[in-house]
XYZ file of C-alpha atoms in Angstrom:
485
model
C -1.866 -1.610 -42.252
C -2.721 -4.305 -39.714
C -6.036 -3.653 -38.025
C -5.688 -4.407 -34.284
C -9.464 -4.669 -33.836
C -10.599 -7.783 -35.592
C -14.325 -7.926 -36.240
C -16.031 -10.999 -34.889
C -16.884 -12.529 -38.245
C -13.170 -12.450 -39.088
C -11.897 -13.961 -35.830
C -9.104 -16.449 -36.611
C -8.476 -19.706 -34.822
C -6.398 -19.164 -31.703
C -3.464 -21.306 -30.664
C -4.898 -24.029 -28.474
C -2.861 -25.431 -25.641
C -1.749 -29.036 -25.830
C -3.957 -29.732 -22.801
C -7.119 -28.511 -24.494
C -6.356 -30.334 -27.726
C -6.238 -33.529 -25.726
C -9.649 -32.787 -24.174
C -11.999 -32.353 -27.124
C -11.253 -31.636 -30.771
C -14.936 -31.588 -31.685
C -15.495 -28.194 -30.011
C -12.801 -26.448 -32.068
C -15.159 -24.116 -33.922
C -17.107 -20.930 -33.450
C -20.670 -21.198 -32.212
C -23.559 -20.734 -34.648
C -24.461 -17.073 -35.064
C -28.028 -17.615 -33.802
C -27.056 -19.498 -30.641
C -27.702 -17.248 -27.638
C -26.493 -17.723 -24.117
C -28.342 -16.982 -20.908
C -27.236 -14.145 -18.669
C -26.825 -16.579 -15.783
C -24.189 -18.411 -17.856
C -21.869 -15.399 -17.487
C -20.118 -14.630 -14.199
C -19.224 -10.954 -13.848
C -16.158 -10.111 -11.763
C -15.692 -6.445 -10.911
C -12.007 -5.718 -10.283
C -12.954 -3.866 -7.126
C -10.953 -2.520 -4.191
C -11.705 -2.559 -0.487
C -11.408 1.126 0.419
C -14.849 2.748 0.793
C -14.756 4.952 -2.324
C -13.987 2.009 -4.614
C -16.382 -0.354 -2.847
C -19.175 2.171 -3.473
C -18.214 2.485 -7.146
C -18.274 -1.292 -7.501
C -21.720 -1.434 -5.894
C -23.010 1.128 -8.400
C -21.650 -1.009 -11.232
C -23.365 -4.108 -9.841
C -26.688 -2.291 -9.497
C -26.433 -1.113 -13.106
C -25.969 -4.715 -14.272
C -28.898 -5.949 -12.162
C -31.135 -3.189 -13.519
C -30.342 -4.243 -17.096
C -30.983 -7.889 -16.259
C -34.444 -7.006 -14.970
C -35.126 -4.940 -18.106
C -34.204 -7.994 -20.209
C -36.519 -10.168 -18.094
C -33.636 -12.460 -17.197
C -32.564 -13.901 -13.867
C -29.911 -11.910 -12.058
C -26.381 -13.076 -12.883
C -23.567 -13.598 -10.400
C -21.765 -10.268 -10.038
C -18.736 -10.684 -7.794
C -16.472 -8.135 -6.147
C -12.892 -9.277 -6.515
C -11.941 -7.824 -3.126
C -14.695 -9.882 -1.455
C -13.985 -13.187 -3.181
C -11.936 -14.246 -0.161
C -10.038 -12.676 2.725
C -6.848 -12.690 0.641
C -5.830 -9.176 -0.440
C -3.849 -10.548 -3.392
C -6.869 -11.641 -5.420
C -6.463 -8.482 -7.514
C -3.691 -10.431 -9.271
C -6.473 -12.547 -10.905
C -4.484 -15.786 -10.951
C -4.983 -16.359 -7.193
C -8.737 -15.999 -7.759
C -8.996 -18.531 -10.591
C -9.268 -21.713 -8.451
C -12.246 -20.230 -6.577
C -13.878 -19.076 -9.809
C -13.321 -22.464 -11.432
C -14.679 -24.480 -8.524
C -17.603 -22.326 -7.363
C -18.832 -20.686 -10.562
C -17.501 -22.341 -13.714
C -19.208 -25.637 -12.974
C -22.518 -24.110 -14.078
C -21.397 -21.091 -16.149
C -19.739 -20.692 -19.536
C -17.898 -17.376 -19.250
C -16.136 -15.170 -16.729
C -16.237 -11.511 -17.710
C -13.919 -9.121 -15.858
C -14.638 -5.416 -15.681
C -13.383 -2.367 -13.857
C -15.508 -0.023 -11.755
C -15.728 2.417 -14.667
C -16.660 -0.182 -17.303
C -20.204 0.256 -18.619
C -21.744 -2.917 -20.038
C -24.581 -3.209 -22.548
C -25.762 -6.657 -21.474
C -27.836 -7.397 -24.572
C -24.910 -6.659 -26.876
C -22.458 -8.514 -24.660
C -24.545 -11.696 -24.778
C -24.670 -11.445 -28.574
C -20.886 -11.031 -28.714
C -20.117 -13.964 -26.422
C -22.593 -16.192 -28.275
C -20.397 -15.947 -31.377
C -17.584 -17.831 -29.654
C -17.921 -21.502 -28.868
C -17.905 -21.828 -25.089
C -16.422 -25.307 -25.429
C -13.058 -23.828 -26.438
C -10.401 -21.852 -24.669
C -11.081 -18.198 -25.378
C -9.279 -15.113 -24.120
C -11.182 -12.063 -25.393
C -10.517 -8.349 -25.012
C -9.587 -5.035 -26.527
C -5.957 -5.292 -27.601
C -3.133 -3.082 -26.389
C 0.334 -3.322 -27.903
C 3.723 -1.880 -27.035
C 5.296 0.489 -29.525
C 8.767 -0.275 -28.152
C 10.303 -2.710 -25.693
C 9.700 -1.457 -22.164
C 11.177 -2.064 -18.735
C 7.754 -2.586 -17.126
C 7.323 -5.622 -19.403
C 10.895 -6.810 -18.826
C 11.705 -5.899 -22.452
C 9.603 -8.824 -23.671
C 9.352 -9.238 -27.451
C 12.156 -6.689 -27.808
C 12.643 -7.406 -31.507
C 8.956 -6.939 -32.354
C 7.077 -5.467 -29.356
C 3.825 -4.944 -31.266
C 3.580 -8.662 -32.048
C 2.118 -9.397 -28.605
C -1.221 -8.025 -27.426
C -2.699 -7.770 -23.957
C -6.142 -6.643 -22.743
C -7.275 -3.121 -21.990
C -8.942 -3.799 -18.638
C -11.162 -0.710 -18.877
C -12.946 -2.222 -21.899
C -13.626 -5.457 -20.044
C -12.193 -8.866 -20.932
C -13.471 -12.416 -20.906
C -12.247 -15.951 -20.328
C -14.236 -19.009 -21.307
C -14.796 -21.283 -18.331
C -12.993 -24.059 -20.195
C -9.888 -21.888 -20.007
C -10.501 -20.806 -16.394
C -10.697 -24.415 -15.232
C -7.595 -25.446 -17.138
C -5.603 -22.468 -15.793
C -6.729 -23.183 -12.226
C -5.346 -26.705 -12.563
C -2.243 -25.612 -14.475
C -1.234 -23.136 -11.747
C -0.763 -25.958 -9.253
C 2.359 -27.236 -10.988
C 3.357 -24.303 -13.204
C 3.116 -21.007 -11.296
C 4.203 -17.715 -12.928
C 7.933 -17.522 -13.539
C 8.316 -14.173 -11.800
C 7.420 -13.482 -8.174
C 6.617 -9.866 -9.049
C 3.348 -8.500 -10.408
C 4.085 -5.168 -12.087
C 1.746 -4.669 -15.038
C -1.050 -7.166 -14.474
C -2.599 -6.761 -17.939
C 0.582 -7.853 -19.680
C 1.500 -10.578 -17.211
C -1.942 -12.206 -17.359
C -1.720 -12.334 -21.157
C 1.774 -13.850 -21.003
C 0.728 -16.527 -18.553
C -2.333 -17.520 -20.577
C -0.353 -17.548 -23.827
C 2.237 -19.971 -22.353
C 4.843 -19.130 -25.006
C 2.459 -20.227 -27.754
C 0.988 -23.303 -26.069
C -2.104 -21.427 -24.844
C -4.492 -18.999 -26.522
C -3.355 -15.534 -27.474
C -5.708 -12.629 -26.862
C -8.466 -12.473 -29.468
C -9.179 -8.768 -30.125
C -12.894 -8.022 -30.007
C -14.124 -5.005 -31.925
C -17.143 -4.641 -29.632
C -15.108 -4.215 -26.437
C -14.482 -0.449 -26.314
C -12.695 1.961 -23.998
C -14.257 5.152 -25.339
C -16.444 7.274 -23.079
C -20.014 6.035 -22.762
C -22.271 7.904 -25.175
C -19.443 9.297 -27.285
C -19.667 9.188 -31.106
C -18.972 5.950 -32.965
C -19.748 3.682 -29.999
C -23.086 2.332 -31.257
C -21.506 -1.069 -31.869
C -19.918 -1.322 -28.424
C -20.840 -3.904 -25.817
C -18.636 -2.043 -23.340
C -17.620 1.574 -22.837
C -16.188 3.621 -19.966
C -18.217 5.858 -17.641
C -15.365 8.248 -16.844
C -11.621 8.457 -17.283
C -10.954 10.404 -14.094
C -12.430 10.332 -10.594
C -14.609 13.385 -9.989
C -15.524 13.857 -6.338
C -15.808 17.609 -5.975
C -13.483 20.399 -4.959
C -9.793 19.412 -4.628
C -8.358 19.020 -1.139
C -6.489 22.077 0.124
C -2.799 22.470 -0.709
C -2.110 22.489 3.028
C -3.691 19.047 3.408
C -0.744 17.312 1.723
C 2.703 17.161 3.306
C 5.304 16.327 0.656
C 8.483 14.455 1.600
C 11.213 14.271 -1.049
C 13.951 11.693 -0.504
C 17.311 12.813 -1.881
C 21.051 12.750 -1.151
C 23.992 15.105 -1.638
C 25.066 13.821 -5.045
C 21.650 14.639 -6.529
C 21.175 18.110 -5.058
C 22.367 19.940 -8.162
C 20.516 17.970 -10.852
C 17.469 16.109 -9.542
C 16.421 18.579 -6.866
C 16.782 21.430 -9.336
C 14.260 19.669 -11.614
C 11.789 19.369 -8.723
C 12.131 23.087 -8.034
C 11.681 24.014 -11.716
C 8.558 21.891 -12.155
C 6.151 20.786 -9.446
C 7.563 22.076 -6.119
C 5.798 25.442 -6.559
C 2.429 23.697 -6.130
C 3.308 22.346 -2.675
C 2.297 24.288 0.422
C 4.221 21.950 2.729
C 7.402 20.313 1.403
C 10.669 19.107 2.891
C 13.721 17.594 1.224
C 15.351 14.811 3.251
C 19.041 14.245 2.590
C 22.201 12.880 4.169
C 23.490 16.430 4.781
C 21.959 19.788 5.677
C 22.093 22.154 2.715
C 20.637 25.584 3.497
C 20.564 26.542 -0.195
C 17.749 24.045 -0.909
C 17.106 23.658 2.122
C 17.397 20.008 3.162
C 16.732 18.223 6.429
C 19.340 15.771 7.711
C 17.510 13.033 9.593
C 20.755 11.531 10.875
C 20.331 8.532 8.589
C 23.351 7.727 6.374
C 22.596 7.461 2.661
C 22.335 4.006 1.134
C 22.726 3.092 -2.526
C 19.342 1.359 -2.588
C 16.336 0.628 -0.442
C 16.318 3.720 1.820
C 14.118 1.992 4.375
C 15.707 3.651 7.419
C 15.253 7.106 5.860
C 11.622 6.409 4.993
C 10.748 5.278 8.516
C 12.479 8.358 9.928
C 10.211 10.471 7.682
C 7.150 8.565 8.895
C 8.095 9.267 12.526
C 8.671 12.962 11.792
C 5.265 13.205 10.084
C 3.451 11.296 12.849
C 5.017 13.464 15.549
C 2.905 16.378 14.330
C 5.399 19.099 15.208
C 6.167 19.777 11.539
C 2.658 19.446 10.125
C -0.813 18.332 11.049
C -1.736 17.594 7.417
C -3.974 14.544 6.957
C -2.006 13.259 3.930
C 1.652 12.321 3.459
C 3.143 12.086 -0.036
C 6.481 10.258 -0.232
C 8.447 10.685 -3.474
C 11.944 10.189 -4.829
C 13.964 13.132 -6.094
C 13.485 11.849 -9.671
C 9.704 11.551 -9.358
C 7.692 13.920 -11.555
C 4.242 14.644 -10.156
C 1.192 16.837 -10.628
C 0.116 17.965 -7.174
C -2.981 19.651 -8.592
C -4.232 16.359 -10.043
C -3.332 14.563 -6.835
C -5.413 17.064 -4.848
C -8.421 16.282 -7.077
C -7.867 12.542 -6.695
C -7.590 12.677 -2.897
C -11.005 14.330 -2.613
C -12.440 10.866 -3.340
C -10.866 9.353 -0.227
C -11.581 9.720 3.474
C -8.404 10.610 5.406
C -10.100 9.179 8.488
C -9.631 5.727 6.942
C -6.342 3.833 6.715
C -5.695 4.810 3.085
C -2.584 3.976 1.036
C -2.655 5.032 -2.637
C -0.251 4.741 -5.564
C 0.749 2.268 -8.246
C 0.169 -1.163 -6.753
C 2.655 -3.959 -7.326
C 2.592 -7.478 -5.938
C 5.134 -9.957 -4.611
C 4.434 -13.696 -4.537
C 0.691 -13.204 -5.021
C 0.073 -16.789 -6.167
C 1.776 -18.058 -3.017
C 0.179 -15.975 -0.265
C 2.342 -12.904 -0.844
C 1.541 -9.239 -0.407
C 0.841 -5.995 -2.266
C 2.879 -2.796 -2.087
C 3.043 0.674 -3.606
C 5.946 1.269 -5.984
C 8.021 3.977 -4.327
C 9.204 5.822 -7.413
C 5.643 6.529 -8.558
C 4.906 8.257 -5.261
C 3.206 6.786 -2.198
C 0.314 8.551 -0.463
C -0.665 7.646 3.091
C -3.353 9.010 5.367
C -2.175 10.028 8.825
C -4.232 7.109 10.163
C -2.166 4.675 8.076
C 1.156 6.132 9.247
C 0.062 5.898 12.875
C -1.061 2.279 12.436
C 2.253 1.296 10.842
C 4.390 2.902 13.531
C 2.298 1.718 16.484
C 2.454 -1.858 15.179
C 6.201 -2.005 15.732
C 6.810 -2.730 12.058
C 10.340 -1.763 11.052
C 13.157 -2.231 8.541
C 15.099 -5.475 8.601
C 18.112 -3.452 7.377
C 18.726 0.273 6.660
C 18.904 -0.375 2.903
C 15.874 -2.686 2.694
C 13.421 -1.760 -0.100
C 11.184 0.705 1.727
C 8.152 0.258 -0.514
C 8.147 -3.513 -0.102
C 8.712 -3.305 3.658
C 5.772 -0.918 3.957
C 3.674 -3.280 1.839
C 4.492 -6.153 4.161
C 3.587 -3.992 7.164
C 0.210 -3.132 5.638
C -0.408 -6.795 4.851
C 0.295 -7.848 8.435
C -2.064 -5.148 9.683
C -4.775 -6.231 7.236
C -4.830 -2.784 5.615
C -5.572 -2.424 1.885
C -3.173 -1.127 -0.748
C -5.195 0.991 -3.175
C -4.238 1.193 -6.825
C -4.606 4.273 -9.001
C -3.665 3.964 -12.698
C -2.705 7.647 -12.638
C 0.572 6.802 -10.828
C 3.488 5.496 -12.907
C 6.740 3.915 -11.753
C 8.403 4.434 -15.146
C 8.609 7.073 -17.906
C 5.827 7.992 -20.353
C 7.652 6.125 -23.135
C 7.163 2.894 -21.183
C 3.344 2.952 -21.435
C 0.854 2.813 -24.334
C 0.113 6.410 -25.276
C -3.636 5.771 -25.593
C -3.723 4.853 -21.898
C -1.796 7.928 -20.813
C -3.985 10.314 -22.782
C -7.157 9.175 -21.045
C -5.601 8.780 -17.588
C -4.511 12.394 -16.977
C -1.414 11.070 -15.165
C -0.470 12.071 -11.640
C 3.133 10.882 -11.723
C 6.091 9.446 -13.622
C 9.495 8.287 -12.462
C 13.095 8.295 -13.713
C 15.079 10.888 -15.667
C 16.852 8.249 -17.722
C 17.167 9.122 -21.414
C 14.504 11.855 -21.255
C 14.223 15.593 -20.660
C 12.332 15.555 -17.331
C 11.237 19.185 -17.585
C 9.819 18.583 -21.078
C 8.031 15.455 -19.816
C 6.498 17.452 -16.980
C 5.274 20.136 -19.376
C 3.816 17.608 -21.821
C 2.157 15.160 -19.455
C 1.639 16.717 -16.029
C 0.633 20.345 -16.593
C -3.057 21.231 -16.663
C -4.767 23.638 -19.070
C -4.252 27.036 -17.445
C -0.759 26.188 -16.190
C 0.247 24.789 -19.602
C -1.119 27.873 -21.370
C 0.826 30.177 -19.030
C 4.008 28.171 -19.660
C 3.516 28.315 -23.444
C 2.863 32.071 -23.311
C 5.967 32.679 -21.192
C 8.118 30.596 -23.541
C 6.843 32.499 -26.602
C 7.579 35.831 -24.953
C 11.109 34.741 -24.134
C 11.614 33.669 -27.760
C 10.409 37.101 -28.944
C 12.937 38.800 -26.705
C-alpha cells in the first residue's frame, strides 16, 4: 500500500518548474543533514481572522512561538497575522498575500511557514525538519490530504484518479521555500488563477503551485501532524493541534438564535419534512419562509415571488423582518436553505465564542476575485449566521439586491466588503455533502452543517454526522425498540 506520509530521508525529487530550472541547477539537491537554519530565517504566518475571538487566539499562538524562541536563546522570528498583513480582507486567500511576503520578508528569510490558530509548533523540531530541505529550491511542504472520490468542491478534478493529487492539511502547518514564494509572486502578475472563485483554499493553492506539472507538487512531511497535542505517537511531530473544537463555556441559549428557513411550495412535502424529522426540534425560534402560506407547516409568505435561483429578494425580506424586532429580539440570525442539515446544539456551543455586540458573520467562507481586489462571502447552503448588529449595519447602509434572483450570499458578501466588515470562516460549516470532504477532516471537526440531499439519505446523514452523544444514543435506543416490536 502507498504510504502517504513520506519520511524525510525518503523524500523524492519534486517536479521543478521551467522557471526555476532556468535559474539555478546547482541547488537541485537536499541540504546536508547537519546544516541548521536560524529561527529568524523562517517567517511564520498565522492564518488569522479579524473578529476579536480569532485575533485573541492568534495572539496566544504568537506568544507561544516567542516563548519557545527565548527558551532556545534565539532572536524572535517574524510572526505575522494574515488579517493584519494589509487592509485587504482577501489576504486569507494566500495568493494575494504572496507579493507582500516576497518583497518584505523573503529578501532576508528562507522559508514561509503557514499555521492556523490551533497549530502547535515545536520550534526546535521544525528547524531540524526544514534544514533537511535545500532552501535554494522550490519546496511545497505539508501533511498530505487526498480525495477518495471526485468531488464537486474540487470541480471534479482528477476524476479518473482522485487520490493521485495531494493538498495540504492546513491544521498541521505547511511551508513554502522563499525561492518558490518569490517566483509565485512574479508569476501571478501574468498568470492569475483560472477560476475567479475560491472554494476550498487548500486544494486550490496546491493546484496553482503545481501548475499542471510545471511546478512542485506537495511533498508530504511525516513530521507535520494534525493529531491533538500530547496524544500518543506524536513524539516525532514538529506540529500538532491544540484543539479540534472551540471551547468557550456554556452554549448560548436556544432562544438566542432565530432560525430562518428559505423554502418554496414545491419543496414543502420533501425537504421541509426532513427538517422537521431532524434538527427543527432543537430550535426555540424558527420560521419557514415560502412563496405561499401553508398552515400545516406553517410557512410565512413574505410577498416575494419564488425564483429558481439566487433568492436575494427573499433573503433581504427576512433580514428586514428580523431587524424589525416584532418577531424576535434574538441576538443571532441563522439563515439556511430547506436542504441544509444542521446541528443547532453544536452551533450554540460555537456561538459562545463570539460577541453578538460585534458585527459578526460566520459560516463557510468563499471568495470571488480575491487576486484582483474581490470580496469574501458566506456560502448560503452551509448556513449563514449574523449578529443583529451585522443585520442592522447591512440594512442601514442601503445595500440591496441588483435583481430579485441575484445570488443572496454573494450580494451579502459584497455588502459586508463595502462596509469593511469581516467574513468569519468556520470549518465546521459545509456547503456540500459529507462524501465531498476527506473523512479524516470531518471526524475531527464535529461538523455543524452540510448541504444538499442529492444522492444521499439526508436523515441518515444527519444521524451519522450531526447528532451528539446523548441524542445519538436516544435515537439508537428508539430504533432498536421499534425493531423489537
